[in-house]
Amino acid sequence: MFEVIGKPLFEAAAQTFVGAIAGYTFEKMKDHFYRDNTFDGAFDLWERGIHHNTISRGDSLAFDGLLSPYVQLFPRDPYNNATRWNSLYNFEGKISSQEFSKLEFYAGSDETIRTGSLNGETLVGLYNRYGYIGEGMLGVISTSYLLKRLPDFFSPSFWGCRARITGTLSYCPAQHGFVAQSMFAKAGLNLETDQYREIPYIKINSIKLFNRDRDRISSLLGSPWAATDKKEEPYLVQYGYFSNATELSACNNKIVTSPSWDSVKVFYDTLTAPSPSLTFSKNFIG
């Protein structure tokens, strides 16, 4: 297999997604279960639900927010983002540009992937209605059910929609935090925020869409990327709105026309990758 600069991080992220899919079970629940467990977007679920222990593993919940095919590459608690960024940008000492690029890529929080369907299930990103990739939660859903509700979900132009979903709170093993710990320690930095063995995700069993135009308005911001095997430029990263087709196209074009494009080994989007051999799914999930 090729040697890409961030291979251990990518492998760890892939194991998180595989763990979520393996733990997925399709469950039907009734609305009255959600009276006390209804959350307004990802921040509400993280803070009121998880941090304040109003919801536990296996509990039923309802979630109103943005449902997207774009998933956070390194799923994590968004309330730790600021501490993580400060750890990276406020330290004394020296670090090579290559090592700094790897740490910066991991700490950035908003890199995303779009995997398509995996063994009959699909990974989805769950965000606030006006969402940011670095502030979301992972979800898993039956692909057949998903396509009944959203037939265009795997269209290259589909970036997400506002929806009310129901499901159960579950946890899957997370390895990327431990890989990052060793990377930061090597650079002389103490990364305290990602010391978790499991991360929460939602096993989704129903999707309710909104019909009125004013209720469907939403947006999604984040970072398209590609990984290379070049030490001097391990990552090509852009920043823009996935909900703006022109802006996303410009971001993607900037990546594929980069002088380093010939060295790219992984491209973030399975549906628009120039070759299947460049996709994250092909290289790290199988």
Tab-separated table of C-alpha atoms in Angstrom, residues 33-267:
chain	number	residue	atom	x	y	z
A	33	PHE	CA	-40.286	8.186	23.994
A	34	TYR	CA	-38.791	11.514	22.906
A	35	ARG	CA	-40.690	13.965	25.095
A	36	ASP	CA	-37.681	14.630	27.336
A	37	ASN	CA	-34.975	13.730	24.824
A	38	THR	CA	-35.553	16.169	21.972
A	39	PHE	CA	-32.491	18.175	20.963
A	40	ASP	CA	-32.082	21.286	18.849
A	41	GLY	CA	-28.943	20.543	16.855
A	42	ALA	CA	-25.594	19.023	17.726
A	43	PHE	CA	-24.535	21.584	20.338
A	44	ASP	CA	-27.709	21.001	22.324
A	45	LEU	CA	-27.177	17.243	22.248
A	46	TRP	CA	-23.528	17.505	23.271
A	47	GLU	CA	-24.046	20.030	26.087
A	48	ARG	CA	-27.509	19.424	27.549
A	49	GLY	CA	-27.674	15.754	26.613
A	50	ILE	CA	-24.188	14.310	27.058
A	51	HIS	CA	-22.301	16.762	29.279
A	52	HIS	CA	-25.239	17.186	31.699
A	53	ASN	CA	-26.176	13.497	31.593
A	54	THR	CA	-29.797	13.970	30.561
A	55	ILE	CA	-29.349	11.131	28.050
A	56	SER	CA	-27.427	7.875	28.352
A	57	ARG	CA	-26.226	5.040	26.179
A	58	GLY	CA	-29.171	3.254	24.598
A	59	ASP	CA	-31.683	6.047	25.240
A	60	SER	CA	-34.130	7.099	22.533
A	61	LEU	CA	-33.886	10.646	21.222
A	62	ALA	CA	-35.125	13.089	18.613
A	63	PHE	CA	-32.789	15.521	16.867
A	64	ASP	CA	-33.681	18.594	14.800
A	65	GLY	CA	-30.815	19.818	12.677
A	66	LEU	CA	-28.821	19.293	9.509
A	67	LEU	CA	-28.454	15.784	8.054
A	68	SER	CA	-25.522	15.554	5.628
A	69	PRO	CA	-23.523	12.973	3.654
A	70	TYR	CA	-20.399	14.862	4.763
A	71	VAL	CA	-19.008	13.370	7.982
A	72	GLN	CA	-16.364	14.797	10.278
A	73	LEU	CA	-13.122	12.933	9.553
A	74	PHE	CA	-12.138	12.823	13.238
A	75	PRO	CA	-15.415	12.742	15.204
A	76	ARG	CA	-15.020	14.361	18.621
A	77	ASP	CA	-16.551	16.583	21.266
A	78	PRO	CA	-16.768	20.079	19.699
A	79	TYR	CA	-16.570	21.726	23.114
A	80	ASN	CA	-12.890	20.732	23.205
A	81	ASN	CA	-12.021	22.433	19.914
A	82	ALA	CA	-10.712	25.687	21.415
A	83	THR	CA	-8.463	23.910	23.911
A	84	ARG	CA	-7.084	21.707	21.148
A	85	TRP	CA	-6.357	24.669	18.891
A	86	ASN	CA	-4.708	26.585	21.729
A	87	SER	CA	-2.516	23.562	22.497
A	88	LEU	CA	-1.243	23.650	18.939
A	89	TYR	CA	-0.725	27.366	18.475
A	90	ASN	CA	0.568	28.298	21.940
A	91	PHE	CA	3.635	26.294	22.765
A	92	GLU	CA	7.343	26.916	23.155
A	93	GLY	CA	9.891	24.902	21.248
A	94	LYS	CA	10.684	23.825	17.744
A	95	ILE	CA	8.831	21.499	15.426
A	96	SER	CA	9.400	20.531	11.796
A	97	SER	CA	6.993	21.855	9.195
A	98	GLN	CA	6.022	18.269	8.344
A	99	GLU	CA	5.094	17.436	11.940
A	100	PHE	CA	3.280	20.725	12.360
A	101	SER	CA	1.230	20.064	9.212
A	102	LYS	CA	0.074	16.719	10.594
A	103	LEU	CA	-0.849	18.209	13.955
A	104	GLU	CA	-2.599	21.154	12.323
A	105	PHE	CA	-4.595	18.859	10.062
A	106	TYR	CA	-5.787	16.807	13.024
A	107	ALA	CA	-6.469	19.782	15.278
A	108	GLY	CA	-8.417	21.642	12.612
A	109	SER	CA	-11.623	19.670	13.347
A	110	ASP	CA	-13.487	20.567	10.157
A	111	GLU	CA	-11.963	18.185	7.587
A	112	THR	CA	-14.675	15.953	6.177
A	113	ILE	CA	-15.281	12.807	4.167
A	114	ARG	CA	-18.204	11.499	2.118
A	115	THR	CA	-18.099	7.718	2.036
A	116	GLY	CA	-21.217	6.547	0.208
A	117	SER	CA	-22.917	3.360	1.370
A	118	LEU	CA	-20.872	0.820	3.352
A	119	ASN	CA	-22.240	-2.746	3.616
A	120	GLY	CA	-25.853	-1.615	3.537
A	121	GLU	CA	-25.414	1.253	6.001
A	122	THR	CA	-24.467	4.873	5.521
A	123	LEU	CA	-22.468	7.241	7.699
A	124	VAL	CA	-24.063	10.673	8.015
A	125	GLY	CA	-23.083	13.924	9.666
A	126	LEU	CA	-25.508	15.536	12.115
A	127	TYR	CA	-25.036	19.261	12.666
A	128	ASN	CA	-26.751	22.423	13.775
A	129	ARG	CA	-29.177	23.756	11.184
A	130	TYR	CA	-26.538	26.249	10.050
A	131	GLY	CA	-23.774	23.763	10.454
A	132	TYR	CA	-20.011	23.570	10.693
A	133	ILE	CA	-18.215	20.271	10.104
A	134	GLY	CA	-16.153	20.717	13.273
A	135	GLU	CA	-19.250	20.947	15.458
A	136	GLY	CA	-21.307	17.864	14.747
A	137	MET	CA	-22.005	14.264	15.582
A	138	LEU	CA	-21.773	10.975	13.716
A	139	GLY	CA	-24.882	9.054	12.675
A	140	VAL	CA	-25.470	5.657	11.024
A	141	ILE	CA	-28.582	4.651	9.087
A	142	SER	CA	-29.844	1.866	6.862
A	143	THR	CA	-29.036	2.802	3.276
A	144	SER	CA	-32.288	1.382	1.912
A	145	TYR	CA	-34.376	3.418	4.357
A	146	LEU	CA	-32.262	6.523	3.743
A	147	LEU	CA	-32.858	6.376	-0.004
A	148	LYS	CA	-36.602	5.969	0.513
A	149	ARG	CA	-36.659	9.252	2.393
A	150	LEU	CA	-33.921	11.025	0.415
A	151	PRO	CA	-33.565	9.506	-3.092
A	152	ASP	CA	-30.922	12.087	-4.050
A	153	PHE	CA	-28.708	11.467	-1.030
A	154	PHE	CA	-25.908	9.977	-3.162
A	155	SER	CA	-26.146	12.592	-5.881
A	156	PRO	CA	-22.792	14.417	-6.111
A	157	SER	CA	-24.612	17.742	-5.708
A	158	PHE	CA	-26.496	16.789	-2.524
A	159	TRP	CA	-24.825	18.322	0.535
A	160	GLY	CA	-27.525	17.950	3.182
A	161	CYS	CA	-30.924	19.083	4.411
A	162	ARG	CA	-32.677	20.052	7.580
A	163	ALA	CA	-34.496	17.082	9.104
A	164	ARG	CA	-35.935	15.711	12.311
A	165	ILE	CA	-34.422	12.321	13.019
A	166	THR	CA	-35.107	9.794	15.751
A	167	GLY	CA	-32.785	7.099	17.012
A	168	THR	CA	-30.766	5.823	19.943
A	169	LEU	CA	-27.577	7.138	21.493
A	170	SER	CA	-24.761	4.616	21.086
A	171	TYR	CA	-20.980	4.561	21.461
A	172	CYS	CA	-18.210	3.164	19.288
A	173	PRO	CA	-14.466	2.760	19.913
A	174	ALA	CA	-12.333	5.752	18.931
A	175	GLN	CA	-8.661	5.331	18.113
A	176	HIS	CA	-7.728	8.591	16.441
A	177	GLY	CA	-7.428	10.406	19.766
A	178	PHE	CA	-4.741	7.984	20.950
A	179	VAL	CA	-2.808	8.260	17.685
A	180	ALA	CA	-2.940	12.032	17.995
A	181	GLN	CA	-1.787	11.843	21.616
A	182	SER	CA	1.476	10.250	20.553
A	183	MET	CA	1.929	12.760	17.731
A	184	PHE	CA	1.433	15.717	20.046
A	185	ALA	CA	3.657	14.186	22.748
A	186	LYS	CA	6.452	13.745	20.219
A	187	ALA	CA	6.215	17.461	19.511
A	188	GLY	CA	6.337	18.262	23.220
A	189	LEU	CA	2.648	19.165	23.468
A	190	ASN	CA	0.115	17.865	25.954
A	191	LEU	CA	-3.176	17.095	24.214
A	192	GLU	CA	-5.658	16.656	27.048
A	193	THR	CA	-8.894	16.963	25.109
A	194	ASP	CA	-9.074	13.722	23.136
A	195	GLN	CA	-8.421	11.153	25.838
A	196	TYR	CA	-11.539	9.137	25.099
A	197	ARG	CA	-11.913	5.442	24.365
A	198	GLU	CA	-15.378	5.792	22.875
A	199	ILE	CA	-17.346	8.494	21.115
A	200	PRO	CA	-21.132	8.874	20.903
A	201	TYR	CA	-23.062	8.446	17.697
A	202	ILE	CA	-26.720	8.048	16.796
A	203	LYS	CA	-28.303	4.906	15.382
A	204	ILE	CA	-30.973	6.538	13.228
A	205	ASN	CA	-34.285	4.818	12.645
A	206	SER	CA	-36.487	7.546	11.152
A	207	ILE	CA	-36.194	10.771	9.171
A	208	LYS	CA	-38.860	13.455	8.957
A	209	LEU	CA	-38.341	16.158	6.323
A	210	PHE	CA	-39.638	19.719	6.379
A	211	ASN	CA	-41.968	20.819	3.590
A	212	ARG	CA	-42.078	24.618	3.764
A	213	ASP	CA	-39.263	26.512	2.045
A	214	ARG	CA	-38.564	28.689	5.084
A	215	ASP	CA	-38.180	25.578	7.256
A	216	ARG	CA	-35.713	23.954	4.888
A	217	ILE	CA	-33.174	26.801	4.833
A	218	SER	CA	-29.787	25.629	6.161
A	219	SER	CA	-26.067	25.703	5.378
A	220	LEU	CA	-22.848	23.747	5.956
A	221	LEU	CA	-19.273	25.018	6.276
A	222	GLY	CA	-16.096	22.934	6.348
A	223	SER	CA	-12.873	21.842	4.685
A	224	PRO	CA	-12.417	19.702	1.571
A	225	TRP	CA	-8.966	18.086	1.499
A	226	ALA	CA	-6.581	15.649	-0.128
A	227	ALA	CA	-3.558	13.842	1.347
A	228	THR	CA	-0.292	13.397	-0.521
A	229	ASP	CA	2.895	11.401	-0.071
A	230	LYS	CA	5.009	14.586	-0.150
A	231	LYS	CA	6.779	15.503	3.067
A	232	GLU	CA	6.891	19.175	2.133
A	233	GLU	CA	3.130	19.366	1.478
A	234	PRO	CA	1.318	16.422	3.098
A	235	TYR	CA	-2.172	17.929	2.793
A	236	LEU	CA	-4.071	20.109	0.363
A	237	VAL	CA	-6.869	21.819	2.296
A	238	GLN	CA	-9.513	24.354	1.318
A	239	TYR	CA	-12.283	26.036	3.310
A	240	GLY	CA	-15.771	26.839	2.125
A	241	TYR	CA	-19.505	26.278	2.153
A	242	PHE	CA	-20.633	22.872	0.950
A	243	SER	CA	-24.103	24.394	0.644
A	244	ASN	CA	-22.809	26.817	-2.008
A	245	ALA	CA	-22.211	24.809	-5.198
A	246	THR	CA	-20.021	27.497	-6.760
A	247	GLU	CA	-17.872	27.833	-3.667
A	248	LEU	CA	-17.466	24.069	-3.232
A	249	SER	CA	-16.554	23.668	-6.900
A	250	ALA	CA	-13.872	26.339	-6.522
A	251	CYS	CA	-12.456	24.549	-3.460
A	252	ASN	CA	-12.314	21.220	-5.276
A	253	ASN	CA	-10.800	22.813	-8.373
A	254	LYS	CA	-8.105	24.431	-6.251
A	255	ILE	CA	-7.140	20.992	-4.944
A	256	VAL	CA	-7.133	19.091	-8.256
A	257	THR	CA	-5.200	21.842	-10.071
A	258	SER	CA	-2.566	22.121	-7.342
A	259	PRO	CA	1.041	21.444	-8.445
A	260	SER	CA	1.024	18.675	-5.814
A	261	TRP	CA	-2.040	16.904	-7.248
A	262	ASP	CA	0.091	14.208	-8.898
A	263	SER	CA	1.230	13.205	-5.406
A	264	VAL	CA	-2.287	12.887	-3.962
A	265	LYS	CA	-3.115	9.464	-2.525
A	266	VAL	CA	-6.413	10.158	-0.725
A	267	PHE	CA	-9.283	12.453	-1.758
